[in-house]
CSV table of C-alpha atoms in Angstrom, one decimal:
chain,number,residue,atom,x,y,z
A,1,UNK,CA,-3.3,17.1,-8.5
A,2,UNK,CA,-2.4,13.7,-8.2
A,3,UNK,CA,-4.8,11.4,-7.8
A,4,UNK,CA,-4.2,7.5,-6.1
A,5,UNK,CA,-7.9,5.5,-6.3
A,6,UNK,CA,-7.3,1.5,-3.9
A,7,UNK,CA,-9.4,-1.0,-5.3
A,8,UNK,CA,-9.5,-5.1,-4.4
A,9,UNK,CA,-10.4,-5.1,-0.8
A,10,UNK,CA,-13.5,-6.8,-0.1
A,11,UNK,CA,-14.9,-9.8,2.5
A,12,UNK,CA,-13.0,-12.9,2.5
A,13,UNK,CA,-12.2,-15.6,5.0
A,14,UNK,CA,-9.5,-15.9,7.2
A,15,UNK,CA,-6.6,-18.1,4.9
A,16,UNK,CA,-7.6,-16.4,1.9
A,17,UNK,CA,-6.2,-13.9,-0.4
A,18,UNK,CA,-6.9,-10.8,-1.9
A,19,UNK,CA,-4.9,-8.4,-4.5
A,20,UNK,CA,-5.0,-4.9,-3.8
A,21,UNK,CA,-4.2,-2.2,-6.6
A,22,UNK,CA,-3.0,1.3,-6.8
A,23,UNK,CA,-3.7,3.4,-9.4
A,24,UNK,CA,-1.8,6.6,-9.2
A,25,UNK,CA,-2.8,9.8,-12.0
A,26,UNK,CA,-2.5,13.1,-12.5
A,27,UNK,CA,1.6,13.2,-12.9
A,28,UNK,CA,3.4,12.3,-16.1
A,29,UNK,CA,7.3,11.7,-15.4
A,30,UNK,CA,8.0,11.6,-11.9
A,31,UNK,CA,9.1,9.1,-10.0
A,32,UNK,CA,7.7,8.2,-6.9
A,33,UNK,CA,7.6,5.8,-3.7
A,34,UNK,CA,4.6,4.0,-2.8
A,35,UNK,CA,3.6,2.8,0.9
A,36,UNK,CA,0.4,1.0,1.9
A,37,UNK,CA,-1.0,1.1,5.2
A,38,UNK,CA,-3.8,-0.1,7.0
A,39,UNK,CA,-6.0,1.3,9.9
A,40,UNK,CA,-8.7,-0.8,12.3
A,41,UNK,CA,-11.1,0.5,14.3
A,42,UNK,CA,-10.2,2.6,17.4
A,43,UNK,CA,-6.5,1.8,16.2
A,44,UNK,CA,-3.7,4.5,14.7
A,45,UNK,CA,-2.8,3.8,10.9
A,46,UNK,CA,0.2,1.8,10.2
A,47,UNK,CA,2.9,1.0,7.5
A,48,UNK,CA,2.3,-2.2,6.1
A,49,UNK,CA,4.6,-2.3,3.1
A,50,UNK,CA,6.4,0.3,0.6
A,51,UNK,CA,8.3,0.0,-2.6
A,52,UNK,CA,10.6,2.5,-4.3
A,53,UNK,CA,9.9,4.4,-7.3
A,54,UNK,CA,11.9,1.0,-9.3
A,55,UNK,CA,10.4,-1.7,-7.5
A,56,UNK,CA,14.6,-2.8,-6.7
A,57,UNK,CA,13.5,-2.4,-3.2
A,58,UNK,CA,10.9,-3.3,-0.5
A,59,UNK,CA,10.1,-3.4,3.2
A,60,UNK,CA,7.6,-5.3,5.3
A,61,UNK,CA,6.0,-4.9,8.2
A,62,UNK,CA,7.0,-7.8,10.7
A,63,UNK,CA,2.9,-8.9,10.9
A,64,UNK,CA,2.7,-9.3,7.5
A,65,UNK,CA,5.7,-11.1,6.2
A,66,UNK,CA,5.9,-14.2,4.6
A,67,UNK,CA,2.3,-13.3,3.7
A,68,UNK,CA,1.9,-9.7,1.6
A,69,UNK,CA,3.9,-9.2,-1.4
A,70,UNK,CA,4.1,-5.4,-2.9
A,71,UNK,CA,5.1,-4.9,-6.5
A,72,UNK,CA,4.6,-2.6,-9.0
A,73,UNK,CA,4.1,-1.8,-12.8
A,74,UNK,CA,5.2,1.5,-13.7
A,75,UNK,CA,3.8,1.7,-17.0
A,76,UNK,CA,0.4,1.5,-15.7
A,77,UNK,CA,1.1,3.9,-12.7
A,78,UNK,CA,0.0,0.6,-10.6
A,79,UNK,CA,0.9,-0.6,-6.9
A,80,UNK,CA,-0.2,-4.0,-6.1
A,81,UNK,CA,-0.2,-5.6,-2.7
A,82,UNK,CA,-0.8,-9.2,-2.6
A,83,UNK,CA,-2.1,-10.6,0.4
A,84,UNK,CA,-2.8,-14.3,1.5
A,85,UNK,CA,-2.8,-16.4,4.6
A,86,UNK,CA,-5.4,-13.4,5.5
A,87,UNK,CA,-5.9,-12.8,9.6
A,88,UNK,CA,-9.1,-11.7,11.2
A,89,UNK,CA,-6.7,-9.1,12.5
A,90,UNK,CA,-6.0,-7.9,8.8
A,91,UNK,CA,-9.4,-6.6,9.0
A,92,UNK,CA,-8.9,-2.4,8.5
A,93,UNK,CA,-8.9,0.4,5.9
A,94,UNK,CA,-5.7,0.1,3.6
A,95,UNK,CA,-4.4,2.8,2.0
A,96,UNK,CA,-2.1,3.8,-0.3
A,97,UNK,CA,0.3,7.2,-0.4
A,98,UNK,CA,3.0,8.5,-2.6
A,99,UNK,CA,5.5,10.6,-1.8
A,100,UNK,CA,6.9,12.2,-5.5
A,101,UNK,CA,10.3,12.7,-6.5
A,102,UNK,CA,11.3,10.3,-3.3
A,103,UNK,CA,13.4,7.0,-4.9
A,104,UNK,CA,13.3,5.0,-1.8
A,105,UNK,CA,9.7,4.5,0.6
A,106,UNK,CA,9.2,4.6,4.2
A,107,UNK,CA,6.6,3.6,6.8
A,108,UNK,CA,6.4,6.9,8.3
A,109,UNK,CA,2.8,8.4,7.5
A,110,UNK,CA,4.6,11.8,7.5
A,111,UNK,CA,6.3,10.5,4.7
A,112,UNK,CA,4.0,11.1,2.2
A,113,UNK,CA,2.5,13.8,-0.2
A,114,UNK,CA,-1.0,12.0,-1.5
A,115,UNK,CA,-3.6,9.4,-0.2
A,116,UNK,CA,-5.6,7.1,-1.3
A,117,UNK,CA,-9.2,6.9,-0.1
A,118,UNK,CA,-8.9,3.3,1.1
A,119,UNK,CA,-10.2,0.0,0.7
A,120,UNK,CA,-12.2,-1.7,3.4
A,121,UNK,CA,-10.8,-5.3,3.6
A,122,UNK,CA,-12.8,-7.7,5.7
A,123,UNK,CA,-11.2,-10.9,6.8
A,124,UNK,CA,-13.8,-13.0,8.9
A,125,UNK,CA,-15.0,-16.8,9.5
């Protein structure tokens, strides 16, 4: 089954920056999209930013452009997403999903076929 493990969030202040990863496993030569999203407290979960299976392609959410970056490196099955200017209202669980065999990503949780477990990123004075 495959398998996609977050790792990077942690407590930082608001301005700063953090570098999420990705790791996907348990596939060998399928292509797939990649979407991160985030979810807060007493809040629904939301598309933040995806990529397609090439990396040729990305979309943002309007809160977080101009500050997140995605990208990706195939060839070690990792999905970054680099975020400065952090905002205490960045604060939430970020995931990421795949959806395999998909070329191009989408914000749409129904999109996807596997989770992450999420990474609690913090962003407070």
């Amino acid at each position: 089954q495959l398998q996609l493990v977050e790792s990077g969030g942690g407590l930082v202040q608001p301005g700063g920056s953090l570098r999420l990863s990705c790791t996907a496993s348990g596939f060998t030569s399928d292509y797939y999209a990649i979407g991160w999203f985030r979810q807060a407290p007493g809040k629904e979960r939301e598309g933040v930013s995806c990529i397609s299976s090439s990396g040729d392609s990305t979309n943002y959410a309007d809160f977080v452009k101009g500050r997140f970056t995605i990208s990706r490196h195939n060839a070690k099955n990792t999905v970054y997403l680099q975020m400065n200017s952090l905002k205490p209202e960045d604060t939430a669980v970020y995931y990421c999903a795949s959806r395999l065999r998909r070329k191009y990503c989408s914000n749409y949780v129904s999109f996807y076929d596997y989770w992450g477990q999420g990474t609690q990123v913090t962003v407070s004075s």
